Amino acid sequence: MRYDVLIIGGGIVGCALARELSRYRLRVVLCEQEAEVGFGTSKANSGILHGGHHASLGTLKGELEWAGNQLWDVLAVELGFGVRRVGELTVAQQAEQLSVLDTLLHHARVRQIPGVERWSAAQVQAAEPALASTVLAALYAPTTGVVNPYEACYALAANAVRNGVELRTLAPVQQLDLQEEGWVVTLPQARLVSRFVVNAAGLWADRVAELAGVRTFSIHPRKGEEYLLDKRLQGLVRHVIFPCPSPLSKGILIIPTYDGTLMVGPTAEAVEDRADLSTSAAGARSVFAAVRQLVPGISEKDLIAQFAGVRAPADGEDFVIGPTARRGFLNAAGIQSPGLTAAPAIARLLADLLCEEGLALVPRQEFVAVEPPRIRFAALSPVEQVELTRQNPRYRRIVCRCEQVTEGEVLDAVEQGATTLDGIKFRTRAGMGRCQGGFCTARCLELLARARQLPLTALTKRGPGSWLVCDRPDPTASDFEKAGRP
Amino acid sequence: MTAHTTHYLCIGCPLGCRLEVEEEEGGQAEVEVRGFSCRRGRDYALQEHRAPQRMVTTTVAIDHALWPRLPVRSQQPVPRQLVPEICRALRSVHVVAPVMLGDVLVENVLGCGVAIVAARDMAAC
Amino acid sequence: MITAQPRHLRRRYDVVVVGGGPAGLEAAVAAQNAGAAQVLVVDREPEAGGILQQCIHTGFGLHRFGAELTGPEYAQRLVAQALVQGVDIVADACVLDVDEQRRVKLMTTASGIATVDAGAVVLAMGARERTRAAARIPGTRPAGIFTAGLAQRLVNLYGLMPGRRAAILGSGDIGLIMARRLVLEGVEVAGVFELMPHANGLNRNIVQCLHDFAIPLYLSTTVVEIHGRERLEKVTVAPVDSTLQPQLAQAWEVPCDTLLLSIGLIPENELSEQLRLRIDPATRGPVVASTMECSRDGVFACGNVVHIHDLVDFVSAEAMLAGTCAGRFATAAPAPADNVRLLSGENVRYCVPHTISTEREHTVYLRTLRPLESCELRLVEAEGNVLYTKRLRYVFPAEMVTLKLRPAILQKFHGGTLRVDLVPRAFPEQGDAAEPSFPLSAPDKRPGGEP
């Protein structure tokens, strides 16, 4: 069997593309090297849907940022995940930064982004009383939103699979050969043949391009550390707060995440090792020092979790999207911020490009755009909670106390494809709260083991090598002898 | 004849007196205890020096119960040096629910004269 | 163990207890003894007993039962006592909300969400463990990092090992107990690392869990980095200076696939916060009166949800008080109000309860900020008059100080604020007989600090 399109990489771009292509009569396969989709750069994303005015004019990423931004509401409704348009404030604390606000406002005007406006210090204080009084002015953008990036990945992938896309996890591409019948893609478990290959391999995109014989760019991994704060601070800051950006990064932000908790970060540090997901004492110091400048009321004491992700910028800092010198091999690489925002637009662009390259896009009549709503006990109204638990005993037992996640939600997550503890955590929030899994880990493992019919010792945190528990040493013959019998 | 000193940390209270027991080389002779600040400390030092005793607590496998493990304990303290071996030996013990608190699971573990008993009820399920 | 689930929940209970650990069970029985006819205990686990069920070691119950019990034995006695008295225990259930009228919304596996009216509510949710983020340990996020309590649960209830070679951060009792437990189960323990210059656990556990098994204890040392991509591979540890700053030049690496964190407990106060109870920043639990009543009428609290106790026996004592007062509140007139506010003074991290009455007898629990020998506890009036002193041989941060206060001690005091200080004794060398006696100080022959 020959596939029409093989997508390498199940991050937000690969998942969005898989879902976009599932609208058409195509045989599509999505290959992800990790145990689950979204486990690479995407899961550590800040979760901001950028307002559309940050990226410079004349860049591809600038164009796709605004285009993508406008596609998220429909996606969220169709696929049943949440997007909240919380709005953003880019704040200037020094006089020389005021011109940066003007530049951003100019971007917004040119792109015709509605509602972006300059706020005075007084307006800022009225809207965000917790912000430092040193804020001189800000640029307000109502178009900025927040989303759970991993949730978006899962939802897109799940809908793609419902519409016939084949998902292969733990499937790193080892070899790419262009032959008569198309691209022969070697995975550890199989050799697949596909007419088109889309390289959405994120941090590994330059290596994949090299396998295809068209390494025209390099990835320059850049690490970002993020710090998640206790929900006690919920509501302290309501908009996404940006300092005025520097050329290298958007700076240290304060993000009211989709779940309502505050997150601060990310750092921006060039790293050699693409798999370097370590946080550092220096990173924490720099983040909290920067954050205190913006919101003096935030301190390290409120920290509940820290993590890092590695961005995948290519040379030139713009997205690398399009066909290559090798027939049928397309890149979707160098996707750094605002990559999450742009992802739905990138998917559409890639579909158009594939079409230009000769792929016929014939709509499938039976395409199911809408996913059945997923149950999230904690998000239901009291009346809905009563109704749900009256009808369905599966949701009557709380597994995660901190985030009020029920057993039914954990089982749903497993049915929707969670194979790891992190997979359950990212789908349900079980273990993401204050106690960081102290109480629910054992129960989640039990449920996962039972549903997958595996021993607990076979379960992992996030895939091979990340085993969680092991068996006690077996008794020896002499133990039996020594124990004696009752 | 040379004197030999052994050190102990008193566990009687949080003061944690550093106890010393001095003894003539060769065993049986009189011993001297130093460093205690109460009678209990002195007694403890001698006990630890002559015949340290420990309670054994561990778990054994249990079938058809709420949990896969049943907590068990020794009915009396056992000589300290036997504790690891007893725990190892108990790895081979496998019981079936129901079990009641105090049920004797091993009568005379390692032949030391002490029984291993269930430390709780566990119903069959 | 018998865990009779009530077939139906009543519409109204005199007392609803949130949490079926030792505090909850003890409070429930006490409430019943105080006259509450219908008492409900709600517990999230499949059986009552709380964390005691996984604490299989001995050392519990010397005060409460006059016998040295294991955790499960202590739990079983409390559960049996509750069931004999006719307390309803609903397991596998969760309290979602308690409103101002003390309507308790709970979810049970048998019937979903139900609301019951409570004459009084006792909060007994216990504590949770501090996590890696609380200790702010940088590095990667591999599998193999467990709080000590989670590891204890896996080992003792499930029979699963957290790994093959463990390092333990924190010398709290759970960490020490787990060090021994792991060694006895065939897991290697590389060492216990303690940030402070002194161990946090009982000497008994230092001796019987570490010395007995030749497990090294590194004081003034902490974990400064975690390594390993998928599974923990090693930790970097470093000594700390007197300001607790790691000395990275002297750091070394400890190969291990498991890191247990035994770095303290925090009251589990989701519900207390939802109820908008006043919280003491020092205990991180609700502010309580001498009746263990919180800042909302008819809501009581006891056990680790109020402050972290050293011994379950003290939890029992506190819970009996809370249960008794809750039972009385629900069935009769509430107790007269307190007229003395206790203020944590010199060297005192916190006092519980936060208020007392000059009319009644109280046990006040307090914790020192730093170790002191030959010291005294003073109750000081606002104007600086020392109302009462009690000599203590020593105080340690890891050991709660208990102070019995009889009305006689406070008879000349007519209410207001009393500061509690822990200060070195003025003339420690002169012996007890030569000690100057302070006005109004009542002799107390009990050796101080002894549990």
Coordinates of N, CA, C and O in Angstrom, one line a residue, chain C residues 343-438:
Chain C
L343 N 0.1 34.9 70.9 CA 1.0 35.5 69.9 C 2.3 34.7 69.9 O 2.9 34.6 71.0
S344 N 2.8 34.3 68.7 CA 4.1 33.6 68.7 C 5.1 34.7 68.8 O 5.3 35.6 68.0
G345 N 5.9 34.6 69.9 CA 7.0 35.6 70.2 C 8.3 35.0 69.8 O 8.5 34.3 68.9
E346 N 9.3 35.4 70.7 CA 10.7 35.0 70.4 C 10.8 33.5 70.2 O 10.4 32.7 71.1
N347 N 11.5 33.2 69.2 CA 11.9 31.8 68.9 C 10.7 30.9 68.6 O 10.8 29.6 68.5
V348 N 9.5 31.4 68.7 CA 8.3 30.5 68.5 C 7.8 30.6 67.1 O 7.5 31.7 66.6
R349 N 7.7 29.5 66.4 CA 7.3 29.5 65.0 C 5.8 29.6 65.0 O 5.2 30.3 64.2
Y350 N 5.1 28.8 65.9 CA 3.6 29.0 65.9 C 3.1 28.4 67.2 O 3.8 27.6 67.9
C351 N 1.9 28.8 67.6 CA 1.2 28.2 68.7 C -0.2 27.7 68.2 O -0.8 28.4 67.4
V352 N -0.6 26.6 68.7 CA -2.0 26.1 68.4 C -2.6 25.6 69.7 O -1.9 24.9 70.4
P353 N -3.8 26.0 70.1 CA -4.7 26.9 69.3 C -4.2 28.3 69.3 O -3.3 28.7 70.1
H354 N -4.9 29.1 68.5 CA -4.5 30.5 68.4 C -5.1 31.4 69.5 O -4.7 32.4 69.8
T355 N -6.3 30.9 70.1 CA -6.9 31.6 71.2 C -7.2 30.6 72.3 O -7.5 29.4 72.0
I356 N -7.3 31.1 73.5 CA -7.7 30.2 74.6 C -8.5 31.0 75.6 O -8.8 32.2 75.4
S357 N -9.0 30.4 76.7 CA -9.8 31.1 77.6 C -9.2 31.0 79.0 O -8.6 29.9 79.3
T358 N -9.3 32.0 79.8 CA -8.8 32.0 81.2 C -9.6 31.1 82.1 O -9.2 30.8 83.2
E359 N -10.8 30.7 81.5 CA -11.7 29.9 82.4 C -11.5 28.4 82.3 O -12.0 27.7 83.1
R360 N -10.8 27.9 81.3 CA -10.7 26.5 81.1 C -9.2 26.0 81.0 O -8.3 26.8 80.9
E361 N -9.1 24.7 81.0 CA -7.8 24.1 80.9 C -7.5 23.9 79.4 O -8.3 23.4 78.7
H362 N -6.2 24.1 79.1 CA -5.9 23.9 77.6 C -4.5 23.2 77.5 O -3.7 23.3 78.4
T363 N -4.4 22.5 76.4 CA -3.1 22.1 76.0 C -2.7 22.9 74.8 O -3.4 22.9 73.8
V364 N -1.6 23.6 74.9 CA -1.1 24.5 73.8 C 0.1 23.8 73.1 O 1.0 23.3 73.9
Y365 N 0.0 23.6 71.8 CA 1.2 23.0 71.1 C 2.0 24.1 70.5 O 1.4 25.0 69.9
L366 N 3.3 24.1 70.6 CA 4.1 25.1 69.9 C 5.3 24.5 69.4 O 5.8 23.4 69.8
R367 N 5.9 25.2 68.5 CA 7.2 24.8 67.8 C 8.2 25.9 67.9 O 7.9 27.1 67.7
T368 N 9.4 25.5 68.2 CA 10.5 26.5 68.3 C 11.1 26.7 66.9 O 11.0 25.8 66.0
L369 N 11.7 27.9 66.7 CA 12.3 28.1 65.4 C 13.7 27.5 65.4 O 14.2 27.2 64.3
R370 N 14.4 27.4 66.6 CA 15.7 26.8 66.6 C 16.0 26.0 67.8 O 15.3 26.2 68.8
P371 N 16.9 25.1 67.8 CA 17.2 24.3 69.0 C 17.7 25.2 70.1 O 18.5 26.1 69.9
L372 N 17.3 25.0 71.4 CA 17.7 25.7 72.6 C 17.9 24.7 73.7 O 17.0 23.8 73.8
E373 N 18.9 24.8 74.5 CA 19.0 24.0 75.7 C 18.9 24.9 76.9 O 19.2 26.1 76.8
S374 N 18.5 24.3 78.0 CA 18.3 25.0 79.2 C 17.5 26.3 78.9 O 18.1 27.4 79.0
C375 N 16.3 26.2 78.6 CA 15.6 27.4 78.2 C 14.3 27.4 79.0 O 14.0 26.6 79.8
E376 N 13.6 28.5 78.8 CA 12.2 28.5 79.4 C 11.2 29.1 78.5 O 11.5 29.9 77.6
L377 N 10.0 28.7 78.7 CA 8.9 29.2 78.0 C 8.2 30.3 78.8 O 8.0 30.1 80.0
R378 N 7.9 31.4 78.2 CA 7.3 32.5 79.0 C 6.0 33.0 78.4 O 6.0 33.1 77.1
L379 N 5.1 33.2 79.2 CA 3.8 33.9 78.7 C 4.0 35.3 79.2 O 4.1 35.6 80.4
V380 N 3.9 36.2 78.2 CA 4.2 37.6 78.5 C 3.0 38.5 78.1 O 2.5 38.4 77.0
E381 N 2.6 39.4 79.1 CA 1.5 40.3 78.8 C 2.0 41.4 77.9 O 3.2 41.6 77.7
A382 N 1.0 42.1 77.4 CA 1.3 43.2 76.4 C 2.3 44.2 77.0 O 3.2 44.7 76.4
E383 N 2.1 44.5 78.3 CA 3.0 45.5 79.0 C 4.4 44.9 79.3 O 5.2 45.6 79.8
G384 N 4.6 43.7 79.1 CA 5.9 43.1 79.3 C 6.0 42.3 80.6 O 7.0 41.7 80.9
N385 N 4.9 42.3 81.4 CA 4.9 41.4 82.6 C 5.0 40.0 82.2 O 4.2 39.5 81.3
V386 N 5.8 39.2 82.8 CA 5.9 37.8 82.6 C 4.9 37.1 83.5 O 5.0 37.2 84.7
L387 N 3.9 36.5 82.9 CA 2.8 35.9 83.6 C 3.1 34.5 84.1 O 2.6 34.1 85.2
Y388 N 3.9 33.8 83.4 CA 4.1 32.4 83.7 C 5.4 32.0 83.0 O 5.7 32.5 81.9
T389 N 6.2 31.2 83.7 CA 7.4 30.6 83.0 C 7.4 29.1 83.3 O 6.9 28.6 84.3
K390 N 7.9 28.4 82.3 CA 8.1 27.0 82.5 C 9.5 26.6 82.0 O 9.9 27.0 80.9
R391 N 10.2 25.9 82.9 CA 11.6 25.6 82.5 C 11.5 24.4 81.5 O 10.7 23.4 81.8
L392 N 12.4 24.4 80.5 CA 12.5 23.3 79.6 C 13.9 22.9 79.5 O 14.8 23.8 79.4
R393 N 14.2 21.6 79.5 CA 15.6 21.2 79.4 C 16.1 21.5 78.0 O 17.3 21.8 77.8
Y394 N 15.2 21.4 77.0 CA 15.6 21.6 75.6 C 14.4 21.8 74.8 O 13.3 21.4 75.2
V395 N 14.6 22.5 73.7 CA 13.5 22.5 72.6 C 14.2 22.3 71.3 O 15.3 22.7 71.1
F396 N 13.5 21.5 70.4 CA 14.0 21.3 69.1 C 12.9 21.6 68.1 O 11.8 21.3 68.3
P397 N 13.3 22.1 66.9 CA 12.3 22.4 65.9 C 11.5 21.2 65.5 O 10.3 21.3 65.2
A398 N 12.1 20.0 65.5 CA 11.4 18.8 65.1 C 10.5 18.3 66.2 O 9.7 17.4 65.9
E399 N 10.6 18.8 67.3 CA 9.7 18.3 68.4 C 8.8 19.3 68.9 O 9.2 20.4 69.4
M400 N 7.5 19.0 68.9 CA 6.5 19.9 69.3 C 6.6 20.1 70.8 O 6.9 19.1 71.5
V401 N 6.4 21.3 71.3 CA 6.4 21.5 72.8 C 5.0 21.6 73.2 O 4.1 22.2 72.5
T402 N 4.6 20.8 74.2 CA 3.3 20.9 74.7 C 3.2 21.6 76.1 O 4.1 21.4 76.9
L403 N 2.3 22.5 76.2 CA 2.1 23.3 77.4 C 0.7 23.1 77.9 O -0.3 23.4 77.3
K404 N 0.7 22.5 79.1 CA -0.7 22.4 79.8 C -0.9 23.7 80.6 O -0.1 24.1 81.4
L405 N -2.0 24.3 80.2 CA -2.4 25.6 80.9 C -3.6 25.4 81.7 O -4.7 25.2 81.2
R406 N -3.5 25.6 83.0 CA -4.7 25.4 83.9 C -5.2 26.8 84.2 O -4.4 27.8 84.2
P407 N -6.5 27.0 84.5 CA -7.1 28.3 84.8 C -6.3 29.0 85.9 O -6.1 30.2 85.9
A408 N -5.7 28.2 86.9 CA -5.0 28.8 88.0 C -3.9 29.7 87.5 O -3.6 30.8 88.0
I409 N -3.2 29.2 86.4 CA -2.1 30.0 85.9 C -2.5 31.4 85.4 O -1.8 32.3 85.5
L410 N -3.7 31.4 84.8 CA -4.1 32.6 84.2 C -5.1 33.4 85.0 O -5.8 34.4 84.5
Q411 N -5.2 33.1 86.3 CA -6.3 33.7 87.1 C -6.2 35.2 87.2 O -7.2 35.9 87.4
K412 N -5.0 35.7 87.2 CA -4.8 37.1 87.4 C -4.8 37.9 86.1 O -4.6 39.1 86.0
F413 N -5.0 37.1 85.0 CA -5.0 37.7 83.7 C -6.4 37.9 83.2 O -7.2 36.9 83.3
H414 N -6.8 39.0 82.7 CA -8.2 39.2 82.4 C -8.4 39.3 80.9 O -9.4 40.0 80.5
G415 N -7.6 38.7 80.1 CA -7.9 38.6 78.7 C -7.1 39.6 77.9 O -6.4 40.5 78.5
G416 N -7.0 39.4 76.6 CA -6.2 40.2 75.8 C -5.2 39.3 75.1 O -5.4 38.1 74.8
T417 N -4.0 39.9 74.8 CA -3.0 39.1 74.1 C -1.9 38.7 75.0 O -1.4 39.5 75.8
L418 N -1.5 37.4 74.8 CA -0.4 36.9 75.6 C 0.7 36.4 74.5 O 0.3 35.7 73.6
R419 N 1.9 36.9 74.8 CA 3.0 36.5 73.9 C 3.6 35.3 74.4 O 3.9 35.2 75.6
V420 N 4.0 34.3 73.6 CA 4.7 33.1 74.0 C 6.1 33.2 73.5 O 6.4 33.3 72.3
D421 N 7.1 33.2 74.4 CA 8.5 33.3 74.1 C 9.2 32.0 74.5 O 8.8 31.4 75.5
L422 N 10.2 31.6 73.8 CA 11.1 30.6 74.2 C 12.5 31.2 74.3 O 13.0 31.7 73.3
V423 N 13.0 31.3 75.5 CA 14.3 32.1 75.6 C 15.3 31.2 76.5 O 14.9 30.4 77.3
P424 N 16.5 31.4 76.3 CA 17.5 30.8 77.1 C 17.3 31.1 78.5 O 16.9 32.3 78.8
R425 N 17.6 30.2 79.4 CA 17.4 30.5 80.8 C 18.5 31.5 81.3 O 19.6 31.5 80.9
A426 N 18.0 32.4 82.2 CA 18.9 33.4 82.7 C 20.2 32.9 83.3 O 21.3 33.3 83.0
F427 N 20.0 31.9 84.3 CA 21.2 31.4 85.0 C 21.2 29.8 84.9 O 20.9 29.2 85.9
P428 N 21.5 29.3 83.7 CA 21.3 27.9 83.5 C 22.2 27.1 84.4 O 21.9 25.9 84.8
E429 N 23.3 27.6 84.9 CA 24.3 26.8 85.6 C 23.9 26.7 87.1 O 24.5 25.9 87.8
Q430 N 23.0 27.5 87.6 CA 22.8 27.5 89.0 C 21.9 26.4 89.5 O 21.7 26.4 90.7
G431 N 21.4 25.7 88.6 CA 20.5 24.6 89.1 C 19.1 25.1 89.4 O 18.9 26.2 89.6
D432 N 18.2 24.1 89.5 CA 16.8 24.4 89.6 C 16.5 25.2 90.9 O 15.7 26.1 90.9
A433 N 17.1 24.7 92.0 CA 16.8 25.3 93.3 C 17.1 26.8 93.3 O 16.3 27.6 94.0
A434 N 18.2 27.2 92.7 CA 18.6 28.6 92.8 C 17.9 29.5 91.8 O 18.1 30.7 91.7
E435 N 17.1 28.8 91.0 CA 16.4 29.6 89.9 C 15.5 30.7 90.5 O 14.7 30.4 91.4
P436 N 15.6 31.9 90.0 CA 14.8 32.9 90.6 C 13.3 32.6 90.1 O 13.1 32.2 89.0
S437 N 12.4 32.8 91.0 CA 11.0 32.5 90.6 C 10.3 33.8 90.2 O 10.5 34.8 90.8
F438 N 9.6 33.7 89.2 CA 8.9 34.8 88.6 C 7.5 34.9 89.3 O 6.9 33.9 89.7

